PDB file of C-alpha atoms in Angstrom:
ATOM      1  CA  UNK A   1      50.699  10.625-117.611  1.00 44.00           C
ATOM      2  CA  UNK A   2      51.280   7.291-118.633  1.00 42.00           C
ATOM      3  CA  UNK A   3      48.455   5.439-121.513  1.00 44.00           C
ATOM      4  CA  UNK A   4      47.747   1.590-120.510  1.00 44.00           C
ATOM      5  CA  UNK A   5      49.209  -0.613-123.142  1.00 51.00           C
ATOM      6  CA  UNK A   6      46.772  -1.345-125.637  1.00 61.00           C
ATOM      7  CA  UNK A   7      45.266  -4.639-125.684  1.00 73.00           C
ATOM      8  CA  UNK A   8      46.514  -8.036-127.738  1.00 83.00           C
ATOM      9  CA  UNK A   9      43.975  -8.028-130.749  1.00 87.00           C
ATOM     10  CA  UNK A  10      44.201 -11.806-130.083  1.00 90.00           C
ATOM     11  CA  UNK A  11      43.654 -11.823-126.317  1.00 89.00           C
ATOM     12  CA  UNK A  12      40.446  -9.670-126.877  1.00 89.00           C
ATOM     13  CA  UNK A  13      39.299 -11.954-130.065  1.00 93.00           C
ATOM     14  CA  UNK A  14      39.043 -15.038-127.608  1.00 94.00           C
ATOM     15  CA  UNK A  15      37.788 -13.660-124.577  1.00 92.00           C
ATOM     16  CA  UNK A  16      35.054 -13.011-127.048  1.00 92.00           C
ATOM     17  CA  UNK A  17      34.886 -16.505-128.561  1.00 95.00           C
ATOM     18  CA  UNK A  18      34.461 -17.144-125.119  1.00 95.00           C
ATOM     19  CA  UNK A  19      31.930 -15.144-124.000  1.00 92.00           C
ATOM     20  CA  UNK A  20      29.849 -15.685-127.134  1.00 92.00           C
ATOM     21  CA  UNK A  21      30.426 -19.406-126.417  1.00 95.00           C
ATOM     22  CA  UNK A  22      29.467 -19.164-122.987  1.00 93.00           C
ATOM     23  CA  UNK A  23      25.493 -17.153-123.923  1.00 90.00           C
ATOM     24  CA  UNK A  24      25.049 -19.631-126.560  1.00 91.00           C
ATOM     25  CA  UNK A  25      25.245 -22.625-124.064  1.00 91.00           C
ATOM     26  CA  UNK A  26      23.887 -20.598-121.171  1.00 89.00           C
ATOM     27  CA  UNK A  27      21.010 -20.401-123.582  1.00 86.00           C
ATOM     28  CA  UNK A  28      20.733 -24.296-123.600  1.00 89.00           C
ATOM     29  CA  UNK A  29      20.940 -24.780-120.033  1.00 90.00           C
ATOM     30  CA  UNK A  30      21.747 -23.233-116.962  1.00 91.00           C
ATOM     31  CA  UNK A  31      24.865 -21.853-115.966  1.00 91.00           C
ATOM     32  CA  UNK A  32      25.632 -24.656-112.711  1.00 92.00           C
ATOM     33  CA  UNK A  33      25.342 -27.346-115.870  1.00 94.00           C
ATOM     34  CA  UNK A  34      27.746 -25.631-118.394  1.00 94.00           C
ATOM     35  CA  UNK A  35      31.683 -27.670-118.334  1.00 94.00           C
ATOM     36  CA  UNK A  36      34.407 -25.706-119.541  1.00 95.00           C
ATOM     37  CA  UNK A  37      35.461 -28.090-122.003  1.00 94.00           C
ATOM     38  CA  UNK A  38      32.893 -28.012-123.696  1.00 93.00           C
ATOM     39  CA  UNK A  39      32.885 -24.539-123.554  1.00 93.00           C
ATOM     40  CA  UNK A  40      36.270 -24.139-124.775  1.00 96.00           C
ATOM     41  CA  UNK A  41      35.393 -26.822-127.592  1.00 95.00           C
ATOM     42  CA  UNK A  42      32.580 -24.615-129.278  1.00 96.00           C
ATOM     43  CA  UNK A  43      34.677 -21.912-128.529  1.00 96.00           C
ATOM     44  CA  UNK A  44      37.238 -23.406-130.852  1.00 96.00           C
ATOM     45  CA  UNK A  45      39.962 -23.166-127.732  1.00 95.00           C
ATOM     46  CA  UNK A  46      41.928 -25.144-125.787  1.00 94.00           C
ATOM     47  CA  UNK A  47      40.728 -25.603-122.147  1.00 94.00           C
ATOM     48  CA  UNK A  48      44.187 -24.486-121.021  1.00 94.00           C
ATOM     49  CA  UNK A  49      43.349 -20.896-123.485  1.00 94.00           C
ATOM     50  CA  UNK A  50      40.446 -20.787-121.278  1.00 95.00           C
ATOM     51  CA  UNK A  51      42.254 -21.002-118.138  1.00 95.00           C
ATOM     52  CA  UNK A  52      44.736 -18.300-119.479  1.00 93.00           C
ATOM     53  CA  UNK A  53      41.677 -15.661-119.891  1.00 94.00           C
ATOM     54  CA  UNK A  54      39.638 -16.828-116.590  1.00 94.00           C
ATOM     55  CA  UNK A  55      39.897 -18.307-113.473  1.00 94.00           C
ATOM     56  CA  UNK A  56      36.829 -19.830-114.128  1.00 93.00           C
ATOM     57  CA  UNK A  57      33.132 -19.978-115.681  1.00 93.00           C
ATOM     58  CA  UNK A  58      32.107 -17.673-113.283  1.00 92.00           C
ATOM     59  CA  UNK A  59      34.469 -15.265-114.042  1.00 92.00           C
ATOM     60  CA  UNK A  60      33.928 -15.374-117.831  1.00 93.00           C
ATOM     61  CA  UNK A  61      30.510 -15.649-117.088  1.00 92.00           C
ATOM     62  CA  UNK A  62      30.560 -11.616-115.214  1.00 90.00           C
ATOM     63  CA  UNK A  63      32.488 -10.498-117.993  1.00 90.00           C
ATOM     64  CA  UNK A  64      30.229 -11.653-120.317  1.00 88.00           C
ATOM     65  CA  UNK A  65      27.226  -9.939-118.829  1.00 87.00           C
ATOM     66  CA  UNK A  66      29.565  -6.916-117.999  1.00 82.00           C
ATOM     67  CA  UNK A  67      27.235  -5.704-120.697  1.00 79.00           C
ATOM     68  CA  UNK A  68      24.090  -5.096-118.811  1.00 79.00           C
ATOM     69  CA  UNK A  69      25.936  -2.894-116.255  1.00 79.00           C
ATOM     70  CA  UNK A  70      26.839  -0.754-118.813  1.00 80.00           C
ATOM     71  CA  UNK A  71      23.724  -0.826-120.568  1.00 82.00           C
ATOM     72  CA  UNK A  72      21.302  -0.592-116.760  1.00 81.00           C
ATOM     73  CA  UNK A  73      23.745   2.318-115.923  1.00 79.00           C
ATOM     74  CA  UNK A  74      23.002   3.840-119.638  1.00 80.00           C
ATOM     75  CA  UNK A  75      19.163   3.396-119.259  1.00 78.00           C
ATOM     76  CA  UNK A  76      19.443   5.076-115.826  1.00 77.00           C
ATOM     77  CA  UNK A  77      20.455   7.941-117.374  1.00 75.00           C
ATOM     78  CA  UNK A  78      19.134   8.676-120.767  1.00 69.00           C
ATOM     79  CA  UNK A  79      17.403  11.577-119.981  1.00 66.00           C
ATOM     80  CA  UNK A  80      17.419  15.218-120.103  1.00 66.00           C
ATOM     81  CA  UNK A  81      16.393  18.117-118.335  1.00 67.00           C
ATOM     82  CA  UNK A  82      13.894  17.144-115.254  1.00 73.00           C
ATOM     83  CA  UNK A  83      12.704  13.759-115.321  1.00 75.00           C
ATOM     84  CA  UNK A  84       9.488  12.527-115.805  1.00 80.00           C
ATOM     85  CA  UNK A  85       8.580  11.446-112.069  1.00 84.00           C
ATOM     86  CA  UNK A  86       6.366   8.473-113.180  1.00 89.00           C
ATOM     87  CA  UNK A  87       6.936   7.548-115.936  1.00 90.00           C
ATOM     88  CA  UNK A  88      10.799   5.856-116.639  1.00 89.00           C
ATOM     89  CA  UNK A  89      12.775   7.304-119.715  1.00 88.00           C
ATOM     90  CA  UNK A  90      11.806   4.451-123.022  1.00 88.00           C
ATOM     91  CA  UNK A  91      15.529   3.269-122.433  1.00 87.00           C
ATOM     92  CA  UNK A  92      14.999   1.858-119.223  1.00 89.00           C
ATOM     93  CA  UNK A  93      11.919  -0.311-119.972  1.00 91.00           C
ATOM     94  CA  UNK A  94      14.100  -1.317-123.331  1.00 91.00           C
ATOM     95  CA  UNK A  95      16.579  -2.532-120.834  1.00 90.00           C
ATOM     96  CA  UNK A  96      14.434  -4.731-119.002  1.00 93.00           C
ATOM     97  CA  UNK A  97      13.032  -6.209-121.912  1.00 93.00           C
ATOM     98  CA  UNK A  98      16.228  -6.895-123.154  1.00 91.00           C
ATOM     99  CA  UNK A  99      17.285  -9.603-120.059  1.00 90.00           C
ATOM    100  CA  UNK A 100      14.790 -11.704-121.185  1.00 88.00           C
ATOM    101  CA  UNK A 101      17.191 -13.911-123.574  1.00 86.00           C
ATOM    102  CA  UNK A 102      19.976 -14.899-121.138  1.00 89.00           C
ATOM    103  CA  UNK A 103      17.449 -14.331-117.627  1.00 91.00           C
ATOM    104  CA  UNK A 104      18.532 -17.493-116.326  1.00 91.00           C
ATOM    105  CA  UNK A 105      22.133 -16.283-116.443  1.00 92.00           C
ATOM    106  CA  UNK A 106      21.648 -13.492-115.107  1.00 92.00           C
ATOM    107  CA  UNK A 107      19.774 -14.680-111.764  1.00 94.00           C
ATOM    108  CA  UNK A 108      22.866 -17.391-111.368  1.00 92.00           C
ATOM    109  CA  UNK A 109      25.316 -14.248-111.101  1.00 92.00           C
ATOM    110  CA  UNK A 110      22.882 -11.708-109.256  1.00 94.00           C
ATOM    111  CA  UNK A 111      20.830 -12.964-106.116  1.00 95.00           C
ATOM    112  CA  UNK A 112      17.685 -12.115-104.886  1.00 97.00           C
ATOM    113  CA  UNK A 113      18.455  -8.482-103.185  1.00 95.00           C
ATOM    114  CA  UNK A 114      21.314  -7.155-106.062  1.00 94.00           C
ATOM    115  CA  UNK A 115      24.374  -9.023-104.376  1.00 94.00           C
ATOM    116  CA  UNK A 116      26.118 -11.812-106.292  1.00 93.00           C
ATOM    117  CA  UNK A 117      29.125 -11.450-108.535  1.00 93.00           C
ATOM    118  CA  UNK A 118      26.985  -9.537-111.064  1.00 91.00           C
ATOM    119  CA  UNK A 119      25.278  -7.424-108.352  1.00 92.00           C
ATOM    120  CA  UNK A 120      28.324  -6.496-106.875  1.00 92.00           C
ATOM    121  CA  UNK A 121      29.646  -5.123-110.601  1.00 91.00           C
ATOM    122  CA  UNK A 122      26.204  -2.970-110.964  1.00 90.00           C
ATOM    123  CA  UNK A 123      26.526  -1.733-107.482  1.00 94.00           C
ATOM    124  CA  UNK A 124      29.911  -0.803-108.115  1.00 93.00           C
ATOM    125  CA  UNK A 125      29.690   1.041-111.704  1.00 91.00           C
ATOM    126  CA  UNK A 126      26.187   2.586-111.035  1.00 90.00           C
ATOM    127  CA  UNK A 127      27.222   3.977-107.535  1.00 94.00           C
ATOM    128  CA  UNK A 128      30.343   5.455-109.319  1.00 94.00           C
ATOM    129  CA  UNK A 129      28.416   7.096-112.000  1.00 90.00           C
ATOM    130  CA  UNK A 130      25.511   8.416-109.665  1.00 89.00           C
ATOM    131  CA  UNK A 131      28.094   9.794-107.092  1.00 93.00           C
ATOM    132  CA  UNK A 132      29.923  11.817-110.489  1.00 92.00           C
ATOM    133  CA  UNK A 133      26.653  13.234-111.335  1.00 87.00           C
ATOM    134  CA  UNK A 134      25.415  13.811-107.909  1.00 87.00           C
ATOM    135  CA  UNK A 135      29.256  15.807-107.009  1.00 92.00           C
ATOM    136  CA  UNK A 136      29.084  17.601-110.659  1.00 90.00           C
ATOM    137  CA  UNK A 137      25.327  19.027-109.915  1.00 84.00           C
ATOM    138  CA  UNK A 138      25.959  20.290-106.558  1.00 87.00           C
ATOM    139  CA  UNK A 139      23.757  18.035-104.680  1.00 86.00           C
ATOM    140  CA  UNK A 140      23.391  16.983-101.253  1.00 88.00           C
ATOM    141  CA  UNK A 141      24.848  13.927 -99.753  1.00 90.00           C
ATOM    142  CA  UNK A 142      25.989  12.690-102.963  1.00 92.00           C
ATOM    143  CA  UNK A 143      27.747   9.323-101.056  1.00 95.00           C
ATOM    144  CA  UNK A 144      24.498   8.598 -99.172  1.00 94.00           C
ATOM    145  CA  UNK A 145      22.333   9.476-102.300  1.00 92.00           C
ATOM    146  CA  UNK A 146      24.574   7.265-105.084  1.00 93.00           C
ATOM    147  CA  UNK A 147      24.810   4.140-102.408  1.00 95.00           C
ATOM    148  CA  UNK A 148      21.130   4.490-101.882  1.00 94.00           C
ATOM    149  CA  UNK A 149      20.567   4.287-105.704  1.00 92.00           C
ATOM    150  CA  UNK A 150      22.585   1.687-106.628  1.00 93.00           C
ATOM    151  CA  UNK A 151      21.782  -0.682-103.755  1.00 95.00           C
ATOM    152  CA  UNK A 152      18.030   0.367-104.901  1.00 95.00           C
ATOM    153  CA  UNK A 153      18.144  -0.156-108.665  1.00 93.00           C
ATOM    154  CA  UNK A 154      20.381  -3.900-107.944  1.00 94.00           C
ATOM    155  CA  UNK A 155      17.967  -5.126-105.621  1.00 96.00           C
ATOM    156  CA  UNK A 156      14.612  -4.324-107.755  1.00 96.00           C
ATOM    157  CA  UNK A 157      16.480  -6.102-110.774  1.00 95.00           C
ATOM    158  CA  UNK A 158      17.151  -8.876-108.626  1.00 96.00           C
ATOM    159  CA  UNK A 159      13.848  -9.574-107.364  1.00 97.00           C
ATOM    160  CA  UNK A 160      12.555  -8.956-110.544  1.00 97.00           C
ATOM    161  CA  UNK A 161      15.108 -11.268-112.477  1.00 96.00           C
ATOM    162  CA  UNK A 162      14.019 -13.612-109.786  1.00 97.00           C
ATOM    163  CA  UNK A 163      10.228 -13.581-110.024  1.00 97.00           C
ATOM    164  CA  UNK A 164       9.855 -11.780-106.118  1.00 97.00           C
ATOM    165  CA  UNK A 165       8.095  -8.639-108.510  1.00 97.00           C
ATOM    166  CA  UNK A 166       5.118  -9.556-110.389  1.00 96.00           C
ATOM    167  CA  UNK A 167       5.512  -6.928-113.184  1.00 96.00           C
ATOM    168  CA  UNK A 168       6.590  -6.138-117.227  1.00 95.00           C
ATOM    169  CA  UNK A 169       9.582  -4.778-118.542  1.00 95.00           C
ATOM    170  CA  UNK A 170       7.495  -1.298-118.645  1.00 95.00           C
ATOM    171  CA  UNK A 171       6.115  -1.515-115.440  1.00 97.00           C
ATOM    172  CA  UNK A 172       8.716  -2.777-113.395  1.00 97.00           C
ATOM    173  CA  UNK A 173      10.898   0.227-115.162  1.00 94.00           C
ATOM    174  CA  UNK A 174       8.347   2.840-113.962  1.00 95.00           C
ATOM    175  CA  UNK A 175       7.746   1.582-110.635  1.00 96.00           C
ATOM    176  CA  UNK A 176      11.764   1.652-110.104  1.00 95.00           C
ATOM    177  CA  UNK A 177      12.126   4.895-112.040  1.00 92.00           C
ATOM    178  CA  UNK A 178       9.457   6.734-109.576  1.00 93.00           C
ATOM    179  CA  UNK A 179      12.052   5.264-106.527  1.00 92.00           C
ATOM    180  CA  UNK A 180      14.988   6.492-107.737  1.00 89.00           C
ATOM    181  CA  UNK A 181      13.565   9.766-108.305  1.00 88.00           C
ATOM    182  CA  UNK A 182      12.376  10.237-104.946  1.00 89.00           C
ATOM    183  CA  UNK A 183      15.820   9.154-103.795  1.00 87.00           C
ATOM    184  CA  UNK A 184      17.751  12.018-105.989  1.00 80.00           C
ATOM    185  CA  UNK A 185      14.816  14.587-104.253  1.00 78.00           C
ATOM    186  CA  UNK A 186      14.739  13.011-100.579  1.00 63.00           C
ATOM    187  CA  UNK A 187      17.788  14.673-100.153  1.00 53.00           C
TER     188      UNK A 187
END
């Protein structure tokens, strides 16, 4: 079995100048107004250091909200033993309180319905994790079941990100929570 090389301490130092650089202007205006020179400037790079890293802002701009798939796929699961059907584990409403800072970002790279660049990242990780847990348990359908979940849990942030769901952090958490349970016992 071969180990990927590890990665240039340098390389991963400016992608996150660079993605650091990118949420702090993000947080000034939207993403559609954001040059990558001046990017690279308060990055403290030169534009062609940029271009080395990313094919472009929107590319930096996934990685740098890579983040909140890791963290929606975390929430999603940070329970034990059966799971409350109403009421969504306190990880999950932490979650969507947490988009709040960079929302604006985050609806540029996920559209209304979970597809987008971002979308297409969440779809991807959280179908991969649901279909492990769903194959380890023994479950039924696990393909059908983890598709059905991830296209689910994309498309409620979405439309929530995007103001299509009138609801808090908490509530919005729940309301997704009790649909995701009834997909896992639908089948």
């Amino acid at each position: 079995m071969t180990r990927p090389a590890p990665e240039d301490p340098r390389a991963a130092r400016t992608r996150a100048r660079l993605r650091a650089a990118l949420l702090a202007e993000c947080a000034e205006r939207p993403l559609e107004e954001v040059g990558v020179a001046a990017l690279a400037r308060r990055a403290e790079v030169g534009r062609a250091t940029f271009y080395v890293h990313y094919d472009g802002l929107e590319a930096l701009a996934v990685d740098a909200c890579a983040d909140v798939v890791r963290e929606a796929v975390q929430a999603l699961h940070a329970w034990r033993g059966r799971p409350d059907p109403v009421h969504a584990p306190p990880a999950l409403a932490e979650f969507f309180a947490s988009l709040t800072p960079h929302a604006g970002l985050y609806r540029a790279l996920l559209s209304p319905g979970g597809g987008g660049p971002l979308g297409r990242v969440l779809h991807r990780d959280l179908r991969a994790y649901s279909l492990r847990e769903r194959e380890l348990a023994g479950a039924a359908d696990p393909p059908l079941v983890a598709s059905a979940v991830a296209a689910t849990f994309a498309g409620v942030l979405a439309d929530w990100l995007h103001g299509l769901l009138d609801a808090g952090p908490a509530e919005i958490a729940d309301q997704v929570w009790q649909l995701l349970v009834a997909l896992h016992a639908s089948r």
